[in-house]
Amino acid sequence: MLEFDTAPREASGLAKALWAATGGASVLPPAPEVLDPVCVHALSAVSAPLMVHDGERIVFANAALQRLLGYSLAELCLVPHYAWASEASIEPVKAYGERCLQTQDDLPTLECEALTANGSVRHLEISASRVAGPQGPLALLTCTDLSDMRHVQDSLLNVGRVMYQILENNPVATFVIDTEHRITHWNAACVQLTGLSASEMVGSDQTWRPFFSEPRPLMVDLIVDGKVIDESELQRLAGANLRASPSLPGAYETEDYFPQFGQNGRWVFCTAAPLYDTQGRLIGAIETLMDVSRRHAAEEELKRHQQELETLVAERSAELLRSHQDLDAFLENASVGILCTSKRQILRSNKKFAQMFEMEGLSNAEMAAFNYFPDAAAYKAMRNMARPTLQAGQSVMHEMELRTASNQLIWVQLIAYPANPGDPDTAVWWLLQDRSEVMRAQRELVNNYRQIQQANARLEDAQNQLLQSEKMASIGQLAAGVAHEINNPVGFVASNLGTLRRYIESMLQLNGLYETINHATLPDELRKQIECLRQEADFEFIQEDLPQLLRESDDGLGRVKKIVQDLKDFSRVDQADWQDADLNQGLESTLNVVRHEIKYKVEVRRDYGPLPPVRCLAAQLNQVFMNLIVNAAHAMPGQGLLQLRTEAQGDWVCISVRDNGQGMPPEVMRRIFDPFFTTKPVGQGTGLGLSLSFSIVKKHGGRIEVESEPGVGSCFKVWIPVQGPGTETTTA
């Protein structure tokens, strides 16, 4: 197969016809001798491929045609004269041969495809001439192989298409001009950068229009005009930034700012190069435009940061110099010992360090040889403890005994930190403070503290019981006294209201009878006096309003009685011993007692479940309920929701007080039951409410559970055993 043959196909029509004629025989009959030997010899000498056929069979084919088709003369003479053509060319070739035999005129050439023996396709141009043969007219077909020419043409066409796609799809703005300065290519990137479409620019010789407000040659114009020889003239025309391209001979580049591009203008990097044909003649020039505005902005920002950095470095250098001087002064005048060590050598130390270890006047080298530790084990323990922490870039704080030059043991606090945390082998700074006196005083304080702890432990229980007893006694006495004092006036006021109701009823009956009297029979003077008094007294309104006033007074007295009863139920002064109580009633009584604390800002929702009678000190549990309700109200500075819930679970009852107030963080929750701990401002809370509540619940054999989340609210659950403390109860 030749270089430009197509890929092999399936068996051609000629091969099939040859197989049909020979049946696959390997020995073929010789070619018929139709032409005169002289004619055969003359046709064989022709270098162009040719054949002769009689309209049916090929009677002669020269060596050039045999090489072209890949078949011998004997094979070609066995098949129809058109069998060598491709399927699409068979009919045109057949008709062309028949026309040649029928006319004496010259026929135009015919382009067709031939299938060779190896299945490749060759593009041929054939011309036919009619010649006389011994047995009748013959057709002489001369072939010209166009395959190589067609391949070159297709290749050039494909190259042109590829070049056009490269130019058009190039993300870099690119345009091309010819020798007449006319724009021949203006790709999409140029349209996007300049805002001018290809239809406006292609064919125009105004290459300057997208870039300048008046005519001015671009680099491509100067290259086409041949002015790039004089570089000084080129820079005068194109700007001082123009320079020869370091990578492409004959090309030039420049960088300039174009304010008309975009909203804020664009910095554009331009390159231009000449275009030559195959003969080396200049046929135009190409220019690329790359938007480098971001790079310019980055460079400007970099320059600004560099200037700021240089200023900052100068300032920091001055600060470091001052800091170094201040550090020297600090080291010498510091009240603690300071030294710097590296690889077990002392690099620097201050005066206080030498005084502390009784080493005034010694050099750092002499200090390094001194053994500061009581023994080798102490030194090894200190090294093993400090080394991993210092290598991790962290500081070390430690206290231990060290030895002075006079073998005196002193208690020293050591603080060490690496000079450079990123370098494990860096120097280490040490701060040393003599705390021998502090240590002796601390030991005495520890002994005293232990004694005080023992005394406090004995006093704590007594104090809790005393605080609880006094608190409950005061509250109980106050509540009972208030209830007793209020009962007396409430009693006689209620009695007087009953008597007043009877009086008024009689008066109203009398007035009703009076209304039935005929006033016309009365003397005029008396009648006028009665009418005047009736108008001034407004008996109709009094008759309507008095019953309502009496009803409201009865309702007010009922509420006062209810408050007094709730105070008595809350105080339980007359029921100070253990007894069975209804905790739902106690919770409701407590809620009524503290209603003035919550009625204007808290919505109360009750969810009381049936509870069995609980063996308890009811007044003390009421105190617990009051503390929890008041604390919940205080935790809701605005309008809030208070949920009270009771339920029985086995041998336990649970009273739940939930609010949607501020909630508590974990550090506050851990301390809420500590005596005197409060989060309220000074003067607004003693910090004993929850402590007493905890003691009361613990006294009843119960427990208090707390759930709280900042911003969500808190929930206190009080668990009390039904049978009282000291009984066998299952876990709730």
XYZ file of C-alpha atoms in Angstrom:
732
model
C 0.000 0.000 0.000
C 1.273 3.460 -0.858
C 1.586 6.200 1.741
C -1.713 7.897 0.912
C -3.805 4.758 0.270
C -6.915 4.372 2.359
C -7.306 1.573 4.871
C -8.028 -1.910 3.345
C -11.690 -2.756 2.756
C -13.486 -6.008 2.049
C -12.916 -7.875 -1.262
C -13.532 -5.638 -4.295
C -15.888 -6.330 -7.195
C -12.906 -7.208 -9.414
C -11.694 -9.821 -6.945
C -15.183 -11.336 -6.746
C -15.518 -11.342 -10.558
C -12.069 -12.949 -10.918
C -13.029 -15.652 -8.411
C -16.228 -16.313 -10.339
C -14.331 -16.562 -13.653
C -11.535 -18.883 -12.436
C -13.227 -20.752 -9.612
C -10.127 -20.083 -7.502
C -7.737 -21.835 -9.930
C -4.061 -20.960 -9.434
C -3.208 -21.329 -13.172
C -4.847 -18.732 -15.408
C -5.200 -18.794 -19.210
C -2.899 -16.422 -21.089
C -4.145 -12.999 -22.084
C -5.716 -12.824 -25.569
C -3.538 -11.296 -28.295
C -6.034 -8.871 -29.797
C -3.684 -5.966 -30.571
C -0.865 -5.852 -33.026
C 2.511 -6.611 -31.360
C 3.858 -3.256 -32.464
C 0.901 -1.540 -30.830
C 1.349 -3.585 -27.702
C 5.009 -2.648 -27.580
C 4.184 1.035 -28.040
C 1.478 1.010 -25.333
C 3.765 -0.847 -22.919
C 6.341 1.930 -23.259
C 3.847 4.526 -22.001
C 4.574 5.452 -18.348
C 1.007 6.483 -17.564
C -1.414 3.688 -16.540
C -3.689 2.716 -19.460
C -5.945 -0.072 -20.630
C -7.779 -1.145 -23.779
C -11.194 -2.823 -23.723
C -13.759 -3.816 -26.335
C -16.790 -2.849 -24.305
C -16.896 -6.214 -22.577
C -13.431 -7.318 -21.487
C -10.044 -5.719 -20.979
C -7.806 -6.771 -23.834
C -4.650 -4.961 -22.731
C -3.271 -3.187 -19.632
C 0.269 -1.848 -19.421
C 2.635 -2.457 -16.517
C 1.836 0.905 -14.883
C -1.859 0.028 -14.590
C -1.055 -3.474 -13.323
C 1.097 -1.949 -10.558
C -1.624 0.568 -9.744
C -4.411 -2.008 -9.387
C -2.262 -4.865 -8.097
C -3.513 -7.386 -10.662
C -1.693 -9.093 -13.581
C -2.706 -8.733 -17.235
C -4.035 -12.275 -17.277
C -6.280 -11.502 -14.264
C -7.531 -8.238 -15.742
C -8.435 -9.878 -19.028
C -10.815 -12.279 -17.252
C -13.143 -9.626 -15.754
C -15.441 -6.890 -17.175
C -13.681 -3.692 -18.153
C -15.318 -1.766 -15.234
C -14.772 -4.391 -12.486
C -11.779 -2.502 -11.047
C -13.970 0.527 -10.128
C -15.498 1.055 -6.672
C -19.161 0.352 -6.155
C -20.073 4.028 -6.557
C -17.952 4.386 -9.718
C -18.953 1.187 -11.588
C -21.915 2.671 -13.438
C -20.155 5.946 -14.452
C -17.078 3.997 -15.679
C -19.229 1.491 -17.573
C -21.247 4.264 -19.250
C -18.096 6.220 -20.000
C -16.550 3.210 -21.858
C -19.724 2.600 -23.843
C -19.893 6.256 -24.931
C -16.270 6.076 -26.061
C -17.056 3.150 -28.393
C -20.106 4.892 -29.809
C -18.639 8.303 -30.733
C -15.674 9.676 -32.602
C -15.573 12.910 -30.548
C -13.210 13.443 -27.632
C -14.851 12.831 -24.284
C -14.242 14.947 -21.177
C -12.206 13.380 -18.396
C -13.945 11.408 -15.629
C -12.966 11.221 -11.964
C -13.625 7.902 -10.274
C -12.412 5.557 -7.529
C -10.479 2.334 -8.131
C -10.246 -0.573 -5.678
C -6.798 -2.159 -5.642
C -6.000 -5.768 -4.900
C -5.252 -4.977 -1.231
C -8.630 -3.209 -0.837
C -7.361 0.390 -0.765
C -9.078 3.146 -2.732
C -7.250 5.235 -5.347
C -8.686 8.422 -6.829
C -8.237 8.399 -10.668
C -8.881 10.767 -13.545
C -9.491 8.800 -16.783
C -9.712 9.956 -20.356
C -10.964 7.688 -23.197
C -10.194 7.614 -26.901
C -11.740 5.393 -29.566
C -9.212 3.400 -31.593
C -9.647 0.884 -34.410
C -8.978 -2.732 -33.639
C -8.631 -5.812 -35.792
C -12.132 -6.976 -34.824
C -13.857 -3.622 -34.299
C -13.553 -0.372 -32.338
C -11.689 -0.401 -29.013
C -11.635 2.062 -26.080
C -8.251 3.306 -24.902
C -8.437 4.575 -21.279
C -5.543 6.608 -19.895
C -5.482 6.998 -16.059
C -3.988 9.751 -13.919
C -3.605 8.966 -10.161
C -5.009 11.905 -8.173
C -4.733 10.233 -4.740
C -1.637 12.104 -3.627
C -3.027 15.438 -4.828
C -6.385 14.805 -3.148
C -4.660 13.903 0.135
C -2.638 17.109 0.035
C -5.757 19.144 -0.662
C -7.677 17.492 2.205
C -4.702 17.993 4.500
C -4.476 21.677 3.632
C -8.214 22.079 4.136
C -8.057 20.344 7.545
C -5.064 22.443 8.553
C -6.979 25.576 7.604
C -9.976 24.470 9.648
C -7.816 23.601 12.647
C -5.999 26.947 12.458
C -9.324 28.763 12.299
C -10.594 26.854 15.360
C -7.349 27.548 17.202
C -7.686 31.264 16.524
C -11.413 31.434 17.220
C -11.423 29.280 20.384
C -8.203 30.669 21.811
C -8.996 32.155 25.267
C -6.375 34.833 24.541
C -7.669 37.719 22.409
C -6.075 37.361 18.942
C -6.435 39.122 15.601
C -4.633 38.860 12.231
C -4.057 41.459 9.495
C -2.844 41.037 5.914
C -0.304 43.116 4.023
C -3.022 45.668 3.227
C -3.609 46.199 7.005
C -7.057 44.625 6.710
C -8.191 42.489 9.631
C -8.741 38.913 8.494
C -9.387 37.248 11.877
C -10.975 38.688 15.054
C -11.660 35.932 17.567
C -14.302 35.754 20.317
C -11.825 36.728 23.040
C -11.158 39.983 21.128
C -14.896 40.639 21.047
C -15.153 40.101 24.814
C -12.133 42.308 25.586
C -12.818 45.238 23.246
C -16.596 45.074 22.929
C -16.401 45.230 19.110
C -17.859 42.319 17.137
C -16.046 40.412 14.388
C -18.532 41.704 11.803
C -17.443 45.266 12.642
C -13.712 44.565 12.500
C -13.054 41.826 9.891
C -12.247 43.503 6.562
C -11.552 46.870 8.209
C -8.122 48.506 8.055
C -8.777 50.592 11.191
C -6.878 48.379 13.601
C -6.408 51.320 15.974
C -10.133 51.902 16.573
C -10.656 49.516 19.549
C -7.529 50.790 21.315
C -7.111 54.524 20.660
C -9.295 57.579 20.021
C -7.315 58.630 16.935
C -5.339 56.797 14.212
C -2.144 55.275 15.503
C -0.140 52.292 14.203
C -0.182 49.077 16.192
C 2.734 46.676 16.392
C 1.233 44.521 13.628
C 0.987 47.610 11.373
C 4.633 48.433 11.996
C 5.663 44.826 11.276
C 3.703 44.810 7.987
C 5.200 48.203 7.016
C 8.692 46.901 7.748
C 9.464 49.569 10.365
C 10.651 47.099 12.995
C 14.190 47.387 11.640
C 14.674 50.688 13.458
C 13.833 49.842 17.067
C 14.092 53.451 18.242
C 11.522 54.495 15.615
C 9.349 51.556 16.665
C 9.423 52.675 20.301
C 8.594 56.235 19.284
C 5.514 55.012 17.454
C 4.408 52.176 19.779
C 5.593 53.426 23.174
C 8.602 53.091 25.453
C 7.376 49.758 26.854
C 7.861 48.009 23.500
C 10.638 45.404 23.387
C 11.722 42.490 21.237
C 10.281 39.130 22.243
C 12.934 36.990 23.952
C 11.322 33.729 22.784
C 10.313 34.358 19.138
C 12.604 36.011 16.563
C 10.993 38.904 14.723
C 8.241 39.226 17.357
C 7.658 42.167 19.674
C 5.746 42.726 22.891
C 4.501 45.626 24.983
C 2.251 46.306 27.939
C -0.121 49.263 28.232
C -3.226 50.540 29.999
C -6.457 50.989 28.024
C -9.039 52.997 30.008
C -11.872 52.289 27.539
C -11.866 48.524 28.274
C -14.389 47.547 30.956
C -15.661 49.784 33.750
C -12.269 50.621 35.257
C -9.985 50.058 32.269
C -7.649 47.130 31.621
C -3.906 46.495 31.580
C -3.156 44.475 28.431
C 0.010 42.568 27.485
C 0.362 42.598 23.682
C 2.576 40.411 21.469
C 2.898 40.726 17.697
C 4.681 38.489 15.178
C 4.999 38.410 11.369
C 3.330 35.718 9.214
C 5.158 34.246 6.183
C 4.088 31.958 3.356
C 5.974 28.857 2.246
C 8.189 30.991 0.036
C 9.223 33.163 2.990
C 7.219 36.167 1.843
C 5.506 38.365 4.453
C 1.724 37.845 4.194
C 0.551 39.557 7.368
C 0.988 39.765 11.123
C -0.730 38.359 14.200
C -1.222 40.086 17.570
C -2.390 38.640 20.884
C -3.907 40.653 23.740
C -3.737 39.244 27.276
C -5.623 40.929 30.135
C -3.088 41.326 32.978
C -5.140 43.700 35.144
C -5.230 41.239 38.030
C -1.474 40.848 37.878
C -1.032 44.632 37.942
C -3.423 44.903 40.868
C -1.508 42.156 42.661
C 1.803 43.900 41.931
C 0.466 47.209 43.242
C -0.833 45.452 46.342
C 2.514 43.707 46.717
C 4.356 47.024 46.462
C 2.060 48.520 49.058
C 2.574 45.567 51.392
C 6.319 45.738 50.774
C 6.398 49.400 51.741
C 4.300 48.658 54.814
C 6.579 45.743 55.657
C 9.696 47.876 55.292
C 8.146 50.516 57.540
C 7.098 47.833 60.015
C 10.566 46.252 59.966
C 12.142 49.622 60.677
C 9.723 50.228 63.541
C 10.190 46.719 64.911
C 13.965 47.035 64.655
C 13.820 50.169 66.764
C 11.461 48.437 69.186
C 13.774 45.420 69.399
C 16.703 47.694 70.201
C 14.703 49.360 72.943
C 13.421 45.978 74.126
C 16.972 44.628 74.268
C 18.039 47.555 76.410
C 14.952 47.174 78.589
C 15.625 43.427 78.887
C 19.159 44.033 80.112
C 17.872 46.485 82.696
C 15.099 44.063 83.697
C 17.476 41.130 84.092
C 19.840 43.006 86.358
C 17.126 44.633 88.480
C 14.617 41.747 88.581
C 13.527 40.529 92.006
C 13.740 36.872 90.895
C 16.700 34.830 89.690
C 16.917 34.598 85.890
C 19.260 32.489 83.776
C 19.460 31.129 80.250
C 20.827 27.616 79.614
C 21.660 25.588 76.520
C 23.130 22.092 76.356
C 23.716 22.060 80.133
C 25.677 25.326 79.977
C 24.648 28.661 81.503
C 24.681 31.345 78.819
C 23.415 34.226 80.907
C 22.364 34.956 84.491
C 21.390 37.978 86.561
C 22.549 39.401 89.867
C 19.612 38.045 91.878
C 20.425 34.478 90.798
C 24.006 34.836 92.050
C 22.786 36.275 95.361
C 20.210 33.521 95.822
C 22.798 30.758 95.432
C 25.638 32.692 97.146
C 27.740 32.914 93.978
C 28.523 36.628 93.594
C 31.600 37.280 91.506
C 31.605 33.941 89.641
C 31.462 33.692 85.836
C 28.881 31.675 83.906
C 31.458 28.955 83.224
C 32.158 28.580 86.937
C 28.425 28.489 87.685
C 27.911 25.670 85.187
C 30.248 23.440 87.147
C 28.318 23.936 90.353
C 25.901 21.221 91.441
C 22.654 22.961 92.354
C 20.708 19.765 93.075
C 20.791 17.883 96.390
C 21.732 14.610 94.631
C 21.923 12.977 91.192
C 18.455 11.419 91.547
C 16.832 14.848 92.033
C 18.617 16.191 88.934
C 17.560 13.181 86.844
C 13.931 13.414 87.998
C 13.824 17.121 87.179
C 15.353 16.532 83.734
C 12.950 13.671 82.885
C 9.978 15.779 83.966
C 10.889 19.017 82.175
C 12.535 17.846 78.949
C 9.422 16.434 77.109
C 7.362 19.500 77.975
C 10.054 21.954 76.855
C 10.656 20.038 73.610
C 6.924 20.290 72.924
C 7.255 24.091 73.114
C 5.385 24.416 76.440
C 6.411 26.013 79.727
C 7.213 24.117 82.937
C 6.374 25.144 86.505
C 7.859 23.175 89.375
C 8.920 23.564 92.992
C 11.745 21.667 94.646
C 14.723 21.903 96.986
C 18.044 23.187 95.570
C 21.471 23.629 97.126
C 23.473 26.865 97.456
C 27.244 27.216 97.319
C 27.393 26.886 101.105
C 25.387 23.621 100.993
C 22.255 25.324 102.337
C 18.983 23.789 101.080
C 16.402 26.291 99.888
C 12.903 25.757 98.506
C 12.770 27.246 94.978
C 9.914 27.773 92.533
C 11.121 27.098 88.954
C 9.443 28.387 85.788
C 11.088 27.320 82.506
C 10.113 28.021 78.910
C 11.925 27.482 75.580
C 13.357 30.531 73.835
C 12.116 29.169 70.466
C 9.193 26.715 70.743
C 9.733 25.520 67.167
C 13.311 24.362 67.858
C 13.626 21.425 70.318
C 17.336 22.177 70.885
C 16.827 25.866 71.616
C 17.948 27.646 74.747
C 15.787 27.594 77.875
C 14.996 30.558 80.150
C 14.569 29.886 83.856
C 12.871 32.032 86.494
C 13.765 31.092 90.089
C 12.210 32.459 93.274
C 13.246 31.583 96.802
C 10.078 30.407 98.551
C 11.670 28.856 101.657
C 9.811 31.166 104.053
C 6.591 30.724 102.119
C 6.996 26.949 102.265
C 7.454 27.019 106.049
C 4.412 29.247 106.466
C 2.449 27.039 104.079
C 3.176 23.945 106.103
C 1.907 25.696 109.215
C -1.189 26.810 107.318
C -1.831 23.250 106.143
C -1.766 22.002 109.726
C -4.047 24.815 110.866
C -6.340 24.199 107.898
C -6.725 20.557 108.784
C -7.709 21.494 112.315
C -10.169 24.100 111.054
C -11.644 21.563 108.636
C -12.366 19.181 111.471
C -13.999 21.969 113.475
C -15.996 23.150 110.441
C -17.209 19.631 109.800
C -18.620 19.472 113.311
C -20.151 22.947 113.030
C -21.663 22.432 109.596
C -24.366 20.017 110.642
C -25.258 22.117 113.655
C -25.368 25.281 111.524
C -27.600 23.685 108.889
C -30.015 22.416 111.507
C -29.996 25.759 113.295
C -30.582 27.765 110.108
C -33.364 25.453 109.053
C -35.038 25.442 112.454
C -34.846 29.215 112.874
C -36.013 29.840 109.309
C -38.950 27.490 109.529
C -39.883 28.640 113.000
C -39.886 32.286 111.956
C -41.872 31.640 108.813
C -44.336 29.403 110.646
C -44.866 31.842 113.503
C -45.218 34.748 111.081
C -47.736 32.907 108.932
C -49.714 31.636 111.931
C -49.705 35.082 113.580
C -50.815 36.815 110.419
C -53.582 34.249 109.931
C -54.732 34.646 113.536
C -54.700 38.439 113.432
C -56.572 38.548 110.130
C -59.226 36.045 111.261
C -60.595 38.391 113.991
C -61.371 41.432 111.773
C -62.508 39.163 108.976
C -64.972 37.525 111.375
C -66.689 40.685 112.583
C -66.613 42.255 109.111
C -68.397 39.159 107.768
C -70.886 39.323 110.631
C -71.517 43.038 110.072
C -71.987 42.460 106.330
C -74.671 39.851 107.123
C -76.475 42.246 109.472
C -76.110 45.071 106.928
C -77.610 42.833 104.246
C -80.723 42.216 106.448
C -81.081 45.949 107.205
C -80.798 46.903 103.585
C -83.280 44.243 102.516
C -85.806 45.651 104.986
C -85.168 49.204 103.809
C -85.511 48.169 100.175
C -88.827 46.406 100.996
C -90.038 49.530 102.778
C -89.003 51.679 99.845
C -90.886 49.307 97.531
C -94.072 49.699 99.557
C -93.546 53.476 99.548
C -93.454 53.428 95.774
C -96.995 51.996 95.766
C -98.395 55.071 97.590
C -100.236 57.666 95.504
C -98.028 60.744 95.939
C -100.766 63.033 94.621
C -102.645 62.750 97.930
C -99.677 64.159 99.848
C -99.353 67.827 100.644
C -97.531 69.797 97.947
C -94.756 70.915 100.216
C -94.115 67.371 101.498
C -94.325 65.916 97.988
C -91.758 68.439 96.654
C -89.440 67.714 99.584
C -89.699 63.941 98.954
C -89.042 64.375 95.219
C -85.978 66.522 95.937
C -84.560 63.957 98.345
C -85.230 61.091 95.874
C -83.329 62.917 93.135
C -80.386 63.723 95.412
C -80.166 60.140 96.787
C -80.772 58.444 93.401
C -82.727 55.579 94.996
C -83.078 53.749 91.668
C -79.286 53.443 91.305
C -78.856 52.556 95.016
C -81.463 49.848 94.721
C -79.604 48.398 91.714
C -76.007 48.834 93.002
C -76.313 47.808 96.681
C -76.800 44.075 96.044
C -73.792 44.058 93.719
C -71.626 45.824 96.334
C -72.650 43.277 98.945
C -71.852 40.377 96.625
C -68.403 41.838 95.842
C -67.724 42.353 99.565
C -68.674 38.729 100.284
C -66.368 37.586 97.471
C -63.475 39.696 98.855
C -63.968 38.258 102.344
C -64.004 34.760 100.853
C -60.664 35.410 99.150
C -59.195 36.768 102.402
C -60.377 33.655 104.218
C -58.782 31.511 101.498
C -55.461 33.368 101.875
C -55.598 32.979 105.660
C -56.349 29.270 105.313
C -53.470 28.878 102.819
C -51.148 30.636 105.290
C -52.233 28.245 108.012
C -51.821 25.251 105.690
C -48.423 26.555 104.607
C -47.124 27.214 108.132
C -48.546 24.011 109.709
C -47.536 25.355 113.127
C -50.170 23.179 114.725
C -48.894 20.154 112.802
C -45.147 20.195 113.480
C -44.869 16.392 113.838
C -44.577 13.791 111.110
C -47.939 13.055 109.550
C -49.577 12.002 106.279
C -50.161 15.031 104.018
C -51.537 15.783 100.571
C -48.593 17.351 98.673
C -50.894 18.582 95.869
C -52.774 20.683 98.464
C -49.493 21.879 99.975
C -48.149 22.880 96.534
C -51.367 24.782 95.734
C -51.329 26.556 99.147
C -47.700 27.578 98.617
C -48.549 28.865 95.127
C -51.305 31.062 96.609
C -48.938 32.408 99.262
C -46.333 33.544 96.715
C -48.865 34.633 94.093
C -47.853 38.291 94.562
C -44.350 37.320 93.293
C -45.553 35.758 90.063
C -49.091 36.834 89.162
C -48.107 39.720 86.866
C -45.237 38.137 84.930
C -45.574 34.343 85.072
C -48.130 32.035 83.499
C -48.674 28.991 85.744
C -49.640 25.646 84.231
C -50.634 22.868 86.642
C -50.434 19.178 85.884
C -51.247 17.524 89.209
C -51.427 13.765 89.197
C -53.144 11.686 91.914
C -50.781 11.307 94.881
C -51.038 9.037 97.897
C -50.737 10.595 101.375
C -47.038 11.169 102.088
C -45.438 10.784 105.524
C -43.644 14.118 105.961
C -43.199 17.443 107.708
C -45.645 19.340 105.500
C -44.582 22.855 106.564
C -40.952 22.148 105.699
C -41.837 20.692 102.282
C -43.998 23.776 101.662
C -40.860 25.833 102.349
C -39.030 23.811 99.673
C -41.858 24.406 97.177
C -41.851 28.141 97.946
C -38.078 28.437 97.382
C -38.272 26.613 94.040
C -41.264 28.658 92.774
C -39.752 32.025 93.797
C -36.358 31.128 92.261
C -38.104 30.111 89.025
C -39.946 33.449 88.938
C -36.693 35.364 89.496
C -35.039 33.397 86.668
C -37.623 34.796 84.201
C -37.001 38.584 84.003
C -39.757 39.014 81.391
C -43.030 37.231 80.819
C -42.438 33.525 81.469
C -44.039 30.100 81.850
C -44.001 28.073 85.104
C -45.034 24.399 84.877
C -45.918 22.473 88.073
C -46.269 18.713 87.751
C -46.801 15.953 90.308
C -46.844 12.201 89.812
C -46.481 8.989 91.782
C -43.963 6.314 90.769
C -43.996 3.223 92.927
C -43.069 4.120 96.496
C -42.041 7.659 95.519
C -43.755 10.906 94.567
C -42.142 13.467 92.278
C -42.849 17.234 92.310
C -41.466 18.989 89.216
C -40.966 22.803 88.936
C -39.963 23.841 85.382
C -39.356 27.366 84.023
C -38.294 28.792 80.651
C -35.972 31.370 82.163
C -32.284 32.128 81.753
C -31.004 28.670 82.728
C -27.652 27.956 84.379
C -24.201 27.092 83.029
C -22.488 23.950 84.422
C -20.183 25.917 86.735
C -23.203 27.517 88.455
C -25.168 24.233 88.673
C -22.322 22.647 90.620
C -22.645 25.250 93.400
C -26.361 26.035 93.710
C -26.784 23.922 96.873
C -23.712 25.453 98.595
C -24.644 27.638 101.601
C -24.505 31.399 100.896
C -23.923 30.898 97.139
C -26.170 33.155 95.039
C -26.135 34.706 91.584
C -28.379 37.586 92.659
C -27.012 41.106 93.303
C -25.801 42.001 96.765
C -28.740 42.552 99.107
C -31.245 40.567 97.035
C -30.434 37.016 98.132
C -28.862 35.166 101.082
C -27.853 32.010 99.200
C -29.569 29.800 101.799
C -32.838 28.940 100.008
C -31.655 25.973 97.975
C -29.225 24.891 100.703
C -32.102 24.658 103.198
C -34.307 22.978 100.613
C -31.609 20.365 99.979
C -31.312 19.724 103.731
C -35.091 19.384 104.134
C -35.414 16.949 101.229
C -32.424 14.953 102.483
C -34.049 14.875 105.938
C -37.133 13.306 104.316
C -34.957 10.618 102.693
C -35.458 12.128 99.230
C -33.347 13.864 96.613
C -33.407 16.882 94.289
C -32.541 16.517 90.596
C -31.655 19.534 88.439
C -31.713 19.969 84.665
C -30.719 23.321 83.160
C -29.505 24.793 79.889
C -28.499 28.455 79.378
C -31.138 30.326 77.403
C -33.662 27.423 77.655
C -34.627 27.162 81.328
C -34.329 24.910 84.385
C -36.248 22.017 85.924
C -36.063 20.963 89.597
C -37.467 17.532 90.502
C -38.088 16.725 94.186
C -38.369 12.990 94.966
C -39.950 12.106 98.345
C -40.555 8.543 99.628
C -44.248 7.951 100.390
C -43.575 6.166 103.698
C -41.104 8.748 104.945
C -37.367 8.387 105.746
C -35.840 5.218 107.121
C -38.221 2.908 105.206
C -37.504 0.353 102.522
C -38.352 2.014 99.194
C -37.660 0.930 95.674
C -35.602 3.232 93.471
C -37.696 5.687 91.462
